[in-house]
Structures are given as C-alpha cells and as structure tokens.
Coordinates of C-alpha atoms in Angstrom, one line a residue:
M1 CA 1.4 -10.7 1.1
L2 CA 0.8 -11.6 -2.5
A3 CA 4.1 -10.3 -3.7
K4 CA 6.0 -12.6 -1.3
Q5 CA 4.1 -15.6 -2.6
Q6 CA 4.9 -14.7 -6.2
L7 CA 8.5 -13.9 -5.6
S8 CA 9.3 -16.8 -3.3
R9 CA 10.2 -19.0 -6.2
T10 CA 12.6 -16.4 -7.7
P11 CA 16.3 -17.1 -6.9
S12 CA 17.9 -14.1 -5.1
S13 CA 20.6 -13.9 -7.8
E14 CA 17.9 -12.7 -10.2
L15 CA 17.1 -9.8 -7.9
C16 CA 20.7 -8.6 -8.0
V17 CA 20.4 -6.3 -11.0
K18 CA 22.9 -3.6 -11.8
L19 CA 22.8 -0.7 -9.3
A20 CA 21.0 2.4 -10.5
A21 CA 23.5 5.0 -11.4
G22 CA 21.8 7.3 -14.0
G23 CA 20.0 6.6 -17.2
D24 CA 17.3 4.0 -17.8
P25 CA 16.7 2.0 -14.6
I26 CA 17.0 -1.8 -14.5
F27 CA 14.3 -3.5 -12.4
P28 CA 14.6 -7.1 -11.1
F29 CA 11.0 -7.8 -12.2
N30 CA 8.1 -6.3 -14.0
V31 CA 4.9 -5.4 -12.2
K32 CA 1.6 -5.9 -13.9
L33 CA -1.4 -4.2 -12.3
T34 CA -4.8 -5.7 -13.1
G35 CA -7.2 -3.2 -14.5
E36 CA -4.6 -0.5 -15.2
N37 CA -3.5 0.5 -18.7
V38 CA 0.2 0.8 -18.1
A39 CA 2.5 1.1 -21.1
G40 CA 5.9 1.1 -19.4
T41 CA 7.5 -0.5 -16.4
S42 CA 8.9 2.3 -14.2
G43 CA 5.6 3.7 -12.9
S44 CA 4.2 0.4 -12.0
F45 CA 7.4 -0.7 -10.3
R46 CA 7.6 2.5 -8.2
Y47 CA 3.9 2.0 -7.3
F48 CA 4.7 -1.5 -6.1
I49 CA 7.5 -0.3 -3.9
W50 CA 5.2 2.4 -2.4
L51 CA 2.3 0.0 -1.9
V52 CA 4.4 -2.6 -0.2
A53 CA 5.8 0.1 2.2
Q54 CA 2.3 1.1 3.0
E55 CA 1.2 -2.5 3.7
L56 CA 4.2 -3.2 5.9
Q57 CA 3.2 -0.2 8.1
S58 CA -0.4 -1.2 8.3
S59 CA -2.1 -3.6 10.8
S60 CA -2.5 -6.2 8.1
L61 CA 1.0 -7.5 8.5
P62 CA 2.7 -8.5 11.8
V63 CA 6.0 -6.9 11.0
L64 CA 6.0 -3.3 12.2
I65 CA 4.0 -1.4 14.9
E66 CA 3.7 2.3 15.5
C67 CA 5.9 3.3 18.4
P68 CA 4.2 3.8 21.8
S69 CA 5.4 7.5 21.9
A70 CA 2.8 8.2 19.2
S71 CA 0.0 7.9 21.7
A72 CA 1.7 10.7 23.7
G73 CA 1.9 12.9 20.6
E74 CA 5.5 12.2 19.8
N75 CA 7.0 10.5 16.7
K76 CA 3.6 9.8 15.2
G77 CA 3.8 7.6 12.1
K78 CA 7.2 6.2 13.3
F79 CA 7.6 2.4 13.6
L80 CA 9.4 -0.3 15.4
L81 CA 9.7 -4.1 14.7
A82 CA 6.8 -5.9 16.4
P83 CA 8.2 -8.1 19.2
K84 CA 7.3 -11.8 18.8
N85 CA 8.4 -15.4 19.0
I86 CA 9.4 -16.2 15.5
D87 CA 7.6 -19.1 13.6
Y88 CA 8.2 -20.3 10.1
H89 CA 5.8 -17.8 8.5
D90 CA 7.4 -14.9 10.4
E91 CA 10.9 -16.0 9.3
A92 CA 9.9 -16.1 5.7
L93 CA 8.2 -12.6 5.9
L94 CA 11.3 -11.1 7.6
L95 CA 13.6 -12.5 5.0
F96 CA 11.4 -11.0 2.3
F97 CA 11.4 -7.7 4.2
G98 CA 15.2 -7.8 3.9
N99 CA 14.9 -8.6 0.2
L100 CA 12.7 -5.6 -0.3
L101 CA 15.2 -3.3 1.3
G102 CA 17.9 -4.6 -1.1
I103 CA 15.6 -4.3 -4.1
A104 CA 14.8 -0.7 -3.3
M105 CA 18.5 0.1 -2.9
R106 CA 19.5 -1.5 -6.2
S107 CA 16.8 0.2 -8.1
D108 CA 17.3 3.6 -6.3
V109 CA 13.5 3.8 -5.6
P110 CA 13.1 5.1 -2.0
F111 CA 11.4 2.5 0.2
A112 CA 9.3 4.8 2.5
I113 CA 9.3 2.9 5.8
D114 CA 9.5 5.2 8.7
C115 CA 11.3 3.1 11.3
L116 CA 13.0 4.7 14.3
K117 CA 16.7 4.7 14.8
P118 CA 17.0 1.4 16.8
F119 CA 16.1 -0.5 13.6
W120 CA 18.8 1.1 11.5
T121 CA 21.3 0.9 14.2
R122 CA 20.9 -2.8 14.6
M123 CA 20.8 -3.3 10.8
I124 CA 24.5 -2.1 10.6
G125 CA 25.4 -4.3 13.6
E126 CA 25.8 -1.6 16.2
Q127 CA 24.2 -1.6 19.7
I128 CA 21.4 0.8 20.4
D129 CA 21.7 3.9 22.6
F130 CA 19.2 2.6 25.1
D131 CA 18.3 5.7 27.1
N132 CA 17.9 7.9 24.0
D133 CA 16.2 5.3 22.0
L134 CA 13.7 4.5 24.8
R135 CA 12.9 8.1 25.1
Q136 CA 12.2 8.5 21.4
S137 CA 10.2 5.2 21.0
D138 CA 8.4 4.9 24.3
I139 CA 8.3 8.2 26.1
I140 CA 5.6 6.9 28.5
T141 CA 7.8 4.1 29.8
Y142 CA 10.8 6.4 29.8
N143 CA 9.0 8.9 32.1
F144 CA 7.5 6.2 34.3
L145 CA 10.9 4.6 35.0
K146 CA 12.5 8.0 35.4
G147 CA 9.8 8.9 38.0
L148 CA 10.4 5.7 39.9
K149 CA 14.2 6.1 39.8
S150 CA 13.9 9.7 41.3
L151 CA 12.2 8.4 44.5
S152 CA 14.6 8.7 47.4
T153 CA 12.6 7.4 50.3
E154 CA 10.1 4.6 51.1
T155 CA 7.6 7.3 52.1
E156 CA 7.8 9.0 48.7
F157 CA 7.3 5.5 47.1
K158 CA 4.2 4.8 49.2
E159 CA 2.7 8.2 48.4
L160 CA 3.2 7.7 44.7
V161 CA 1.7 4.2 44.7
G162 CA -1.2 5.2 46.9
K163 CA -2.4 7.8 44.4
T164 CA -3.0 5.0 41.9
C165 CA -3.7 2.0 44.0
P166 CA -4.9 2.8 47.6
T167 CA -5.0 -0.9 48.5
H168 CA -1.5 -1.8 47.3
F169 CA -0.1 -1.9 50.9
S170 CA -3.1 -3.4 52.6
N171 CA -4.4 -6.9 53.0
E172 CA -7.1 -6.2 50.4
E173 CA -6.9 -7.3 46.8
C174 CA -4.9 -4.9 44.7
C175 CA -6.7 -2.6 42.3
P176 CA -7.4 -4.1 38.8
G177 CA -4.9 -2.7 36.4
C178 CA -2.5 -1.7 39.1
P179 CA 0.8 -0.7 37.4
Y180 CA 2.9 -1.6 40.4
K181 CA 3.3 -5.3 39.8
F182 CA 6.2 -7.3 38.5
S183 CA 4.7 -7.3 35.0
Y184 CA 4.7 -4.7 32.2
S185 CA 3.2 -4.2 28.8
S186 CA 5.2 -5.2 25.7
L187 CA 5.6 -2.8 22.8
D188 CA 2.6 -4.5 21.2
G189 CA 0.4 -4.3 24.3
R190 CA 0.8 -7.8 25.7
E191 CA 1.2 -8.2 29.5
V192 CA 4.7 -9.7 30.2
E193 CA 5.6 -11.2 33.6
L194 CA 8.9 -9.9 34.8
R195 CA 8.9 -12.3 37.7
A196 CA 6.9 -15.5 38.2
G197 CA 3.5 -14.8 39.6
S198 CA 3.9 -11.0 39.1
P199 CA 4.3 -10.1 42.8
L200 CA 3.6 -6.5 43.9
I201 CA 6.4 -4.0 43.8
T202 CA 7.8 -2.9 47.1
W203 CA 10.4 -0.4 48.1
T204 CA 12.8 -3.3 48.6
N205 CA 12.4 -4.7 45.1
L206 CA 11.8 -1.4 43.3
N207 CA 15.2 -1.2 41.6
Q208 CA 14.9 -4.8 40.5
F209 CA 11.6 -3.9 38.8
I210 CA 13.2 -0.9 37.1
E211 CA 16.0 -3.0 35.7
C212 CA 13.7 -5.8 34.6
T213 CA 11.5 -3.4 32.7
K214 CA 14.5 -1.8 31.1
E215 CA 15.7 -5.2 30.0
L216 CA 12.3 -6.0 28.5
R217 CA 12.4 -2.8 26.4
R218 CA 16.1 -3.3 25.6
C219 CA 15.4 -6.8 24.2
E220 CA 12.4 -5.5 22.2
L221 CA 14.3 -2.5 20.7
S222 CA 17.3 -4.7 19.9
A223 CA 15.1 -7.3 18.2
E224 CA 17.9 -9.9 18.4
N225 CA 15.7 -12.7 17.0
M226 CA 14.5 -10.6 14.0
I227 CA 17.3 -8.4 12.8
P228 CA 19.5 -11.3 11.6
L229 CA 16.7 -12.6 9.4
I230 CA 16.2 -9.2 7.8
Q231 CA 20.0 -8.8 7.4
C232 CA 20.1 -12.2 5.7
G233 CA 17.3 -11.2 3.3
L234 CA 19.1 -7.9 2.5
E235 CA 22.5 -9.6 2.0
A236 CA 20.9 -11.9 -0.6
V237 CA 20.5 -8.7 -2.7
V238 CA 23.0 -6.2 -1.5
P239 CA 26.4 -7.0 0.2
L240 CA 26.0 -6.2 3.9
E241 CA 29.6 -5.4 4.8
P242 CA 29.8 -2.1 2.9
L243 CA 26.6 -1.0 4.6
R244 CA 28.3 -1.6 8.0
L245 CA 30.6 1.3 7.2
M246 CA 27.6 3.7 7.1
G247 CA 25.9 5.3 10.1
P248 CA 22.3 4.4 10.9
D249 CA 21.1 7.8 9.6
D250 CA 23.0 7.3 6.4
L251 CA 21.5 3.8 5.9
Q252 CA 18.0 5.1 6.5
L253 CA 18.5 7.9 4.0
R254 CA 20.0 5.5 1.4
V255 CA 17.0 3.1 1.7
C256 CA 14.1 5.5 2.4
G257 CA 15.1 8.8 0.8
Q258 CA 14.2 12.2 2.2
Q259 CA 10.6 12.8 3.4
N260 CA 10.7 16.5 2.5
I261 CA 10.5 17.6 -1.1
D262 CA 13.1 20.1 -2.3
I263 CA 11.3 22.2 -4.9
G264 CA 14.5 24.0 -5.9
F265 CA 16.2 20.7 -6.8
I266 CA 13.2 19.5 -8.8
K267 CA 13.1 22.8 -10.8
L268 CA 16.7 22.3 -11.7
H269 CA 15.9 18.8 -12.9
T270 CA 12.8 19.7 -15.0
I271 CA 12.8 19.8 -18.7
Y272 CA 10.1 21.3 -21.0
Q273 CA 8.8 19.4 -24.0
V274 CA 8.5 20.9 -27.4
G275 CA 5.9 23.7 -27.5
I276 CA 6.4 25.2 -24.1
S277 CA 9.2 27.0 -22.2
Q278 CA 10.0 28.0 -18.7
S279 CA 8.9 31.6 -19.4
D280 CA 5.4 30.7 -20.5
K281 CA 2.7 32.2 -18.3
H282 CA 1.0 28.9 -17.4
I283 CA 4.4 27.5 -16.4
E284 CA 4.9 30.5 -14.1
Y285 CA 1.5 29.8 -12.6
F286 CA 2.5 26.1 -12.1
W287 CA 5.6 26.8 -10.2
N288 CA 3.9 29.6 -8.1
V289 CA 1.3 27.1 -7.0
V290 CA 3.8 24.3 -6.4
E291 CA 6.0 26.5 -4.3
S292 CA 3.1 27.4 -2.1
L293 CA 2.0 23.8 -1.4
T294 CA 2.5 22.1 2.0
Q295 CA 5.0 19.2 2.2
E296 CA 2.1 16.8 2.4
D297 CA 0.6 18.1 -0.9
L298 CA 4.0 18.2 -2.5
R299 CA 4.4 14.5 -1.8
K300 CA 1.0 13.9 -3.3
L301 CA 2.1 15.9 -6.4
I302 CA 5.2 13.7 -6.8
K303 CA 3.1 10.6 -6.2
F304 CA 0.7 11.8 -9.0
A305 CA 3.6 12.5 -11.4
C306 CA 5.8 9.4 -10.9
N307 CA 4.1 7.1 -8.4
Q308 CA 6.5 7.5 -5.5
E309 CA 6.2 10.0 -2.7
R310 CA 9.9 10.2 -2.1
I311 CA 12.5 10.8 -4.8
P312 CA 16.3 11.2 -4.7
F313 CA 17.8 14.6 -4.1
S314 CA 21.2 13.9 -5.5
C315 CA 22.1 13.3 -9.2
P316 CA 25.2 12.5 -11.2
C317 CA 24.8 15.8 -13.1
Q318 CA 25.6 17.7 -9.9
E319 CA 29.2 16.5 -10.2
S320 CA 29.6 15.6 -13.9
G321 CA 27.6 18.4 -15.5
P322 CA 24.3 18.6 -17.4
E323 CA 25.4 16.1 -20.0
A324 CA 25.6 13.3 -17.4
S325 CA 22.8 10.8 -17.1
H326 CA 20.1 11.7 -14.5
V327 CA 19.3 9.3 -11.7
P328 CA 15.7 7.9 -12.2
P329 CA 13.0 9.1 -12.1
Y330 CA 14.6 12.4 -13.2
P331 CA 14.3 14.6 -15.1
M332 CA 10.7 15.7 -14.5
K333 CA 9.1 16.6 -17.7
I334 CA 6.3 19.1 -18.3
A335 CA 4.5 18.5 -21.6
P336 CA 1.8 20.4 -23.4
A337 CA -1.8 19.2 -23.3
E338 CA -4.8 20.0 -25.4
G339 CA -7.5 22.4 -24.2
R340 CA -7.5 25.1 -21.6
D341 CA -9.5 25.7 -18.4
D342 CA -11.9 22.9 -19.0
R343 CA -9.2 20.2 -19.2
L344 CA -7.6 18.2 -16.4
I345 CA -3.9 17.7 -15.7
R346 CA -2.6 14.3 -16.7
S347 CA 0.5 12.4 -15.8
E348 CA 2.7 9.7 -17.4
T349 CA 4.1 8.1 -14.3
C350 CA 6.7 5.9 -16.1
M351 CA 8.2 9.0 -17.6
F352 CA 7.8 11.4 -14.6
M353 CA 5.8 13.6 -17.0
I354 CA 3.0 16.1 -16.2
K355 CA 0.8 17.1 -19.1
L356 CA -0.3 20.7 -18.4
P357 CA -3.0 22.6 -20.2
Q358 CA -2.5 26.3 -20.7
Y359 CA -4.7 27.5 -17.8
S360 CA -5.8 31.1 -17.9
S361 CA -4.9 32.1 -14.4
E362 CA -3.1 31.0 -11.3
A363 CA -6.4 30.4 -9.5
V364 CA -7.4 27.9 -12.1
M365 CA -4.0 26.3 -12.0
R366 CA -4.3 25.9 -8.2
E367 CA -7.7 24.4 -8.5
R368 CA -6.6 21.9 -11.1
I369 CA -3.4 20.9 -9.3
L370 CA -5.3 20.3 -6.0
Q371 CA -7.9 18.3 -7.9
A372 CA -5.3 16.2 -9.6
I373 CA -3.3 15.3 -6.5
N374 CA -6.4 14.6 -4.3
C375 CA -8.9 12.9 -6.7
R376 CA -7.1 9.6 -7.0
D377 CA -4.6 7.7 -4.9
D378 CA -2.7 5.7 -7.5
P379 CA -2.9 7.3 -11.0
L380 CA -1.2 5.0 -13.5
S381 CA -1.4 6.3 -17.1
G382 CA 2.1 5.7 -18.3

C-alpha cells in the first residue's frame, strides 16, 4: 500500500489533530492526486479514506477476507480479519490499519469497512459471543457442527457419513475430499490439521472433533495475534480507554458511519446558493428524483457530491440550533449552473456542492442525475 510507505516516516503525534467538532475540518495530512485538478483539501482527503477502505476489502491486501457465510447468501460484503501467522510486514500493515481507524475518527470521515461484530467486540477488549458470531460469520460450519451435535446414536452417525463417503468405514481408501477427517478448512480456505495425521472421525472421537473445530474458529474469530497490533496503531492516534466504554455496535458506528442515507437529514442540512431557492421548480424536480433513488444510488450521489459514500447523521446544530457549526462535510450546497437541458450536473467535492442547471422537467433531471452518479467513479473537481 503506497499510503503506508509514504506515512511510515510520519510520527504518530502528527496524526493527532484536533477532533472534528463542527466548522472547517483539520486533516493530519494533505492528499495530492496525480492528474486531478483539485483546488481544496477536503474532497481529496475524503477520497483517500474511501479508496483505502476499498483496498483493504479487496484481495490485493492480506488483511480482510469476506466471511464464509457470503457463499451461502448471508452477510455478503461483510468481512473478517484474515487468519495468519504474523511476519514483520503483516505487523506493520496491521499497525497502519489501526492508524487509519484513528485518523478517520479524528477527522470524522466515515471509514467504510464492513467488518462483522467479532472484530469490533475484540477491539474494545471484550470476548466474542461465539455461537452467535459463528452463525453470522460462517453459517456453513455452524450448521455442519450443529448437525453432528444432533446425532444421538452411532447408527445415525454412520448413515450420515455414508451418504458422503461410502468407504469411510471400510478398509478401502477414504474418498478424496472426505469432510469426516480430523482436519478442517480455515476461514481463508487452508486445510488445518486438528490432530496429527488427520485421522478419520469415528463415533468415539466425534465430540473431540466438534470441539477442535470450534476451537479453530474461536481462535480465528478472536484474532488474538492481530487485534493487539491494530489496537496499538489506533491508540497512537486516539486514546483507547474511552473507546472501551463503548459497545461494539457503537464503535462500529463511530468509525464507519451509517450505510443507509437519510434523505430527510440531508434536506435539513442543505443550503441554496444565491440565485436559487427551495421552491424553484428544478429544485423540486431534484428532490423528487433523489427521494426515489435506491440506497445504492443514494450512496453514489453522495460520493459524487463529496467523495465519500457515508456521511454523519448527527450534527451540533441539532442541539445548539441553526447558528452552530455544522459537522463536515455539511451543509450540502446546491448552486446554480449555466445552461439548461444540454448541460451536465457538476460537483465541487471539497465543498459538498452540487451545481445544478435549471432542467425543464423531472424526466430530464432524473436522466442527468443518473448520468452523473454512474459515469465516473471518483469525480474530483473541487
């Protein structure tokens, strides 16, 4: 990861900027994007945070893996720490991962990593809820072990095994890929011996196999060799003790923000630049279209306007009144643009500003909005 290489020489004290609390944000570093004409710093910094989150959840970095339940159609797009024996490079990467969590928290830019609950539970120093966490993260293993545990007689066990591996109880060689051996796949697909030589499972040692498999998954979900490194990286930027007072769901929300977009909240935190008002016809068209968008398209719209798919849904003005400073990137701004139906929508991402031509109909507005949010992945014009 290029960012880790560039920031590795930066003392962690320089990352400890003032916590975002409304008004102009303070970022620990400036992001310069080659080939982009970016006048400000906010849009490029938010883009950096979004891009790093995407990279961490890709196969290009050995940090996170999609949970096995995704292959069964559950919790798709949800991630766990990839189990591994830590070497020097892994250690540096995990420390930097923790730094990134702290950087996002201090700047109040949601860091959109979709880790399942075991990660956040361990980050605050609590033990995982194994049965529930296993069901959420690896429903296949959960159901497999549950099925084995439900067997009450040796006859039932032999009938179950015989359906998969007819030669299991004969003198012949066991079927290739037989699941009834003392080995099991790790979360990242490696075959792990649970007993030396991976002997066959029998009715006599069945409970031992179940407990060994549970222990394998418990160790992987707890990530005892990785969590302390991430905590160390986080604590270099944000004090860890206050975070321990939070629940895992609260910590996840604080770091990652909400995935769903609240249009009502955004409308309340939108201002209109000189020359347009909320009652203008093309503004009505705009909100009618926006309110009809799916959550996926709403995230694209927010990404188009301010370069982050997730934005805060709390603001100091809720408690202190409209004169209070808004939490960045709010308020969203809608500004006039030249031309009419032949012109495209533009954005100034550093300012969370959409430049909106006076389109003649809601149909044209819909076409232009969908074109804007789908034509380019990372617009940076501000």
